[in-house]
Amino acid sequence: MNTGNIKPTPIHKLDDNELSFLYAKREDMIPYSFGGNKARKALLFFEEIDKIGADVVVTYGSSHSNHCRVVANMAAERNIPCVIIGPDEVSDTTYNSVLMKLFGAKIITVPVEKVHDTIEAELEKLRSEGHNPYFIQGGGHGNIGTEAYVRCYREIKAFEQEENIHFDYIFFASGTGTTHAGLVCGQILDKDEREIVGISIARKNPRGRDVVVDSICEYLDEKAPGYDKAEVEKKTIFLDDYTGDGYGKDSRDIEDTIKDAMIRFGMPLDGTYTGKAFCGMMDYVRKNNLQDKKILFIHTGGTPLFFDFLGQAR
Ligand SMILES: *Cc1c(COP(=O)(O)O)cnc(C)c1O
């Protein structure tokens, strides 16, 4: 699969009784390996991998990682080995980890503080064996990942033009901040007025927001030098009120949100990312009286995690 095969993902209205104009952009429907933002990013990373003719892919992520699932799938499709380095602390069996095994990925787990050195050692070993390895940062972080979400932003703009609508707010789950960075870069390049609100799934401010700002600056340094740093600061809205117990922990509210979204919209959410973001968005909307605003929720994927959730549901 390559990016040339991908059409814009659907945007459709959700019939919500509280919000008059709530829409969802369904990144989970990217037609590759259960889709999601990691599929959109990985498609671009693999264009690079194909171009330079790398013969091994190395990446980082836990056993819950959507990124690692997609990367392992794309490597298997090309018949090149995939090495995944992950933290011992999050290495339980999940649908994503079962899929990684099915794709034949080599999974190395080490205590989290050893991850960095293990990655370096693995890359060194592969090079000394005559390989040409390609390393993808965890979650598909970096300018290539950011570029993927600048393109997603353009899809949103095209939809707005076609349907004669303007979204006042865009909400989504923010993890490594790459998706967030790409959307804000798109907004800055196109000089659009709206609120792009990332709901943190784990990181707290100020660090969480700083990481997004750094990613935006790194991308704009390359694509639009001379951009206004103050504008980047102003446009980066990163909410850390909804992280709950941190990465991968479901709370009661999130559980209810997931069940409710499945029943009312037929839309699967998960406990780590999309369920948290949807739940956080609804709370933010109520607290700020945004019920009549035009709101777009980006469904960033993670469908295998929905099934993990079902397995745990009471
Ligand atoms: C990784 C992920 C996110 C967060 O995306 P980032 O670009 O890392 O901020 C959100 N939702 C899902 C389903 C993810 O897998």
Short mmCIF file of N, CA, C and O in Angstrom, two decimals, residues 228-281:
data_model
loop_
_atom_site.label_atom_id
_atom_site.label_comp_id
_atom_site.label_asym_id
_atom_site.label_seq_id
_atom_site.Cartn_x
_atom_site.Cartn_y
_atom_site.Cartn_z
N ASP A 228 6.34 32.96 12.57
CA ASP A 228 6.23 33.74 13.80
C ASP A 228 6.11 32.79 15.00
O ASP A 228 5.09 32.14 15.19
N LYS A 229 7.16 32.74 15.82
CA LYS A 229 7.17 31.82 16.97
C LYS A 229 6.03 32.14 17.95
O LYS A 229 5.42 31.25 18.54
N ALA A 230 5.73 33.44 18.11
CA ALA A 230 4.66 33.84 19.03
C ALA A 230 3.32 33.27 18.57
O ALA A 230 2.47 32.88 19.38
N GLU A 231 3.14 33.21 17.26
CA GLU A 231 1.90 32.65 16.72
C GLU A 231 1.81 31.15 17.03
O GLU A 231 0.75 30.63 17.37
N VAL A 232 2.94 30.46 16.92
CA VAL A 232 2.96 29.03 17.25
C VAL A 232 2.54 28.83 18.70
O VAL A 232 1.69 27.99 19.01
N GLU A 233 3.11 29.66 19.59
CA GLU A 233 2.76 29.56 21.02
C GLU A 233 1.26 29.79 21.21
O GLU A 233 0.60 29.06 21.96
N LYS A 234 0.73 30.79 20.53
CA LYS A 234 -0.67 31.15 20.69
C LYS A 234 -1.60 30.05 20.16
O LYS A 234 -2.65 29.78 20.73
N LYS A 235 -1.22 29.42 19.08
CA LYS A 235 -2.11 28.45 18.42
C LYS A 235 -2.04 27.05 19.01
O LYS A 235 -2.81 26.18 18.63
N THR A 236 -1.07 26.81 19.90
CA THR A 236 -0.92 25.46 20.45
C THR A 236 -1.71 25.31 21.75
O THR A 236 -1.29 25.79 22.80
N ILE A 237 -2.86 24.67 21.64
CA ILE A 237 -3.73 24.50 22.80
C ILE A 237 -3.68 23.02 23.21
O ILE A 237 -4.10 22.15 22.45
N PHE A 238 -3.13 22.77 24.36
CA PHE A 238 -2.88 21.39 24.81
C PHE A 238 -3.49 21.24 26.20
O PHE A 238 -3.01 21.81 27.17
N LEU A 239 -4.59 20.48 26.30
CA LEU A 239 -5.29 20.33 27.58
C LEU A 239 -4.81 19.09 28.31
O LEU A 239 -4.88 17.98 27.77
N ASP A 240 -4.36 19.29 29.55
CA ASP A 240 -3.87 18.13 30.31
C ASP A 240 -4.80 17.75 31.47
O ASP A 240 -4.39 17.09 32.41
N ASP A 241 -6.07 18.17 31.37
CA ASP A 241 -7.02 17.90 32.46
C ASP A 241 -7.63 16.51 32.40
O ASP A 241 -8.36 16.11 33.30
N TYR A 242 -7.38 15.79 31.31
CA TYR A 242 -8.12 14.53 31.11
C TYR A 242 -7.23 13.31 31.02
O TYR A 242 -7.63 12.29 30.47
N THR A 243 -6.00 13.43 31.55
CA THR A 243 -5.07 12.29 31.43
C THR A 243 -5.47 11.15 32.36
O THR A 243 -5.03 10.03 32.17
N GLY A 244 -6.30 11.43 33.37
CA GLY A 244 -6.71 10.39 34.30
C GLY A 244 -5.51 9.77 34.97
O GLY A 244 -4.60 10.48 35.42
N ASP A 245 -5.44 8.46 34.98
CA ASP A 245 -4.33 7.78 35.63
C ASP A 245 -3.12 7.68 34.71
O ASP A 245 -2.18 6.96 35.00
N GLY A 246 -3.17 8.32 33.56
CA GLY A 246 -2.05 8.25 32.63
C GLY A 246 -2.33 7.30 31.49
O GLY A 246 -3.45 6.83 31.31
N TYR A 247 -1.32 7.01 30.73
CA TYR A 247 -1.42 6.20 29.52
C TYR A 247 -2.08 4.84 29.78
O TYR A 247 -1.65 4.10 30.65
N GLY A 248 -3.10 4.54 29.03
CA GLY A 248 -3.66 3.18 29.05
C GLY A 248 -4.54 2.81 30.22
O GLY A 248 -4.90 1.66 30.38
N LYS A 249 -4.92 3.78 31.04
CA LYS A 249 -5.77 3.44 32.18
C LYS A 249 -7.20 3.95 31.94
O LYS A 249 -7.40 5.13 31.71
N ASP A 250 -8.16 3.04 32.04
CA ASP A 250 -9.54 3.45 31.82
C ASP A 250 -10.15 3.93 33.14
O ASP A 250 -9.92 3.35 34.16
N SER A 251 -10.94 4.98 33.06
CA SER A 251 -11.71 5.34 34.25
C SER A 251 -13.17 5.11 33.91
O SER A 251 -13.52 4.84 32.76
N ARG A 252 -13.98 5.24 34.91
CA ARG A 252 -15.42 5.01 34.74
C ARG A 252 -16.05 5.91 33.65
O ARG A 252 -16.79 5.43 32.80
N ASP A 253 -15.69 7.19 33.67
CA ASP A 253 -16.23 8.13 32.68
C ASP A 253 -15.87 7.72 31.27
O ASP A 253 -16.67 7.84 30.34
N ILE A 254 -14.64 7.27 31.12
CA ILE A 254 -14.18 6.89 29.79
C ILE A 254 -14.91 5.63 29.34
O ILE A 254 -15.36 5.54 28.20
N GLU A 255 -15.08 4.70 30.26
CA GLU A 255 -15.84 3.48 29.94
C GLU A 255 -17.24 3.83 29.46
O GLU A 255 -17.70 3.29 28.45
N ASP A 256 -17.89 4.74 30.18
CA ASP A 256 -19.25 5.13 29.79
C ASP A 256 -19.24 5.80 28.42
O ASP A 256 -20.13 5.58 27.60
N THR A 257 -18.22 6.64 28.17
CA THR A 257 -18.11 7.31 26.88
C THR A 257 -17.98 6.30 25.75
O THR A 257 -18.62 6.44 24.70
N ILE A 258 -17.18 5.27 25.98
CA ILE A 258 -16.95 4.26 24.92
C ILE A 258 -18.25 3.51 24.62
O ILE A 258 -18.63 3.34 23.45
N LYS A 259 -18.94 3.10 25.66
CA LYS A 259 -20.19 2.35 25.46
C LYS A 259 -21.21 3.24 24.74
O LYS A 259 -21.87 2.82 23.78
N ASP A 260 -21.31 4.48 25.22
CA ASP A 260 -22.27 5.43 24.69
C ASP A 260 -22.00 5.73 23.20
O ASP A 260 -22.92 5.76 22.39
N ALA A 261 -20.74 5.93 22.84
CA ALA A 261 -20.41 6.25 21.44
C ALA A 261 -20.69 5.06 20.53
O ALA A 261 -21.11 5.22 19.39
N MET A 262 -20.49 3.86 21.04
CA MET A 262 -20.76 2.67 20.24
C MET A 262 -22.26 2.53 20.03
O MET A 262 -22.72 2.25 18.92
N ILE A 263 -23.02 2.76 21.09
CA ILE A 263 -24.48 2.61 20.99
C ILE A 263 -25.08 3.71 20.11
O ILE A 263 -25.84 3.44 19.19
N ARG A 264 -24.71 4.96 20.37
CA ARG A 264 -25.37 6.07 19.69
C ARG A 264 -24.87 6.33 18.27
O ARG A 264 -25.62 6.75 17.40
N PHE A 265 -23.56 6.11 18.07
CA PHE A 265 -22.98 6.45 16.75
C PHE A 265 -22.45 5.23 16.00
O PHE A 265 -21.98 5.36 14.88
N GLY A 266 -22.45 4.07 16.65
CA GLY A 266 -21.84 2.89 16.03
C GLY A 266 -20.36 3.10 15.81
O GLY A 266 -19.78 2.57 14.86
N MET A 267 -19.74 3.88 16.69
CA MET A 267 -18.35 4.28 16.49
C MET A 267 -17.48 3.75 17.64
O MET A 267 -17.66 4.15 18.79
N PRO A 268 -16.53 2.84 17.31
CA PRO A 268 -15.70 2.29 18.39
C PRO A 268 -14.64 3.31 18.85
O PRO A 268 -13.97 3.92 18.03
N LEU A 269 -14.53 3.48 20.16
CA LEU A 269 -13.47 4.30 20.76
C LEU A 269 -12.66 3.37 21.66
O LEU A 269 -13.03 2.23 21.87
N ASP A 270 -11.54 3.87 22.19
CA ASP A 270 -10.74 3.03 23.08
C ASP A 270 -10.42 3.78 24.36
O ASP A 270 -10.63 4.99 24.45
N GLY A 271 -9.88 3.07 25.34
CA GLY A 271 -9.64 3.65 26.66
C GLY A 271 -8.37 4.48 26.77
O GLY A 271 -8.20 5.25 27.71
N THR A 272 -7.45 4.32 25.82
CA THR A 272 -6.16 5.01 25.91
C THR A 272 -6.18 6.35 25.18
O THR A 272 -5.58 7.32 25.65
N TYR A 273 -6.83 6.38 24.02
CA TYR A 273 -6.75 7.58 23.17
C TYR A 273 -8.12 8.20 22.89
O TYR A 273 -8.49 9.22 23.46
N THR A 274 -8.84 7.60 21.96
CA THR A 274 -10.03 8.27 21.44
C THR A 274 -11.14 8.42 22.47
O THR A 274 -11.84 9.44 22.47
N GLY A 275 -11.28 7.42 23.36
CA GLY A 275 -12.32 7.50 24.40
C GLY A 275 -12.02 8.64 25.36
O GLY A 275 -12.90 9.41 25.75
N LYS A 276 -10.73 8.75 25.71
CA LYS A 276 -10.30 9.82 26.61
C LYS A 276 -10.52 11.19 25.96
O LYS A 276 -11.01 12.11 26.60
N ALA A 277 -10.17 11.28 24.69
CA ALA A 277 -10.28 12.56 23.99
C ALA A 277 -11.75 12.95 23.82
O ALA A 277 -12.13 14.11 24.01
N PHE A 278 -12.59 11.98 23.48
CA PHE A 278 -14.01 12.28 23.28
C PHE A 278 -14.64 12.73 24.59
O PHE A 278 -15.38 13.72 24.65
N CYS A 279 -14.32 12.01 25.64
CA CYS A 279 -14.81 12.32 26.99
C CYS A 279 -14.34 13.72 27.40
O CYS A 279 -15.12 14.54 27.89
N GLY A 280 -13.06 14.01 27.18
CA GLY A 280 -12.50 15.32 27.51
C GLY A 280 -13.13 16.43 26.70
O GLY A 280 -13.46 17.50 27.22
N MET A 281 -13.36 16.16 25.42
CA MET A 281 -13.98 17.15 24.54
C MET A 281 -15.38 17.52 25.06
O MET A 281 -15.73 18.71 25.16
#
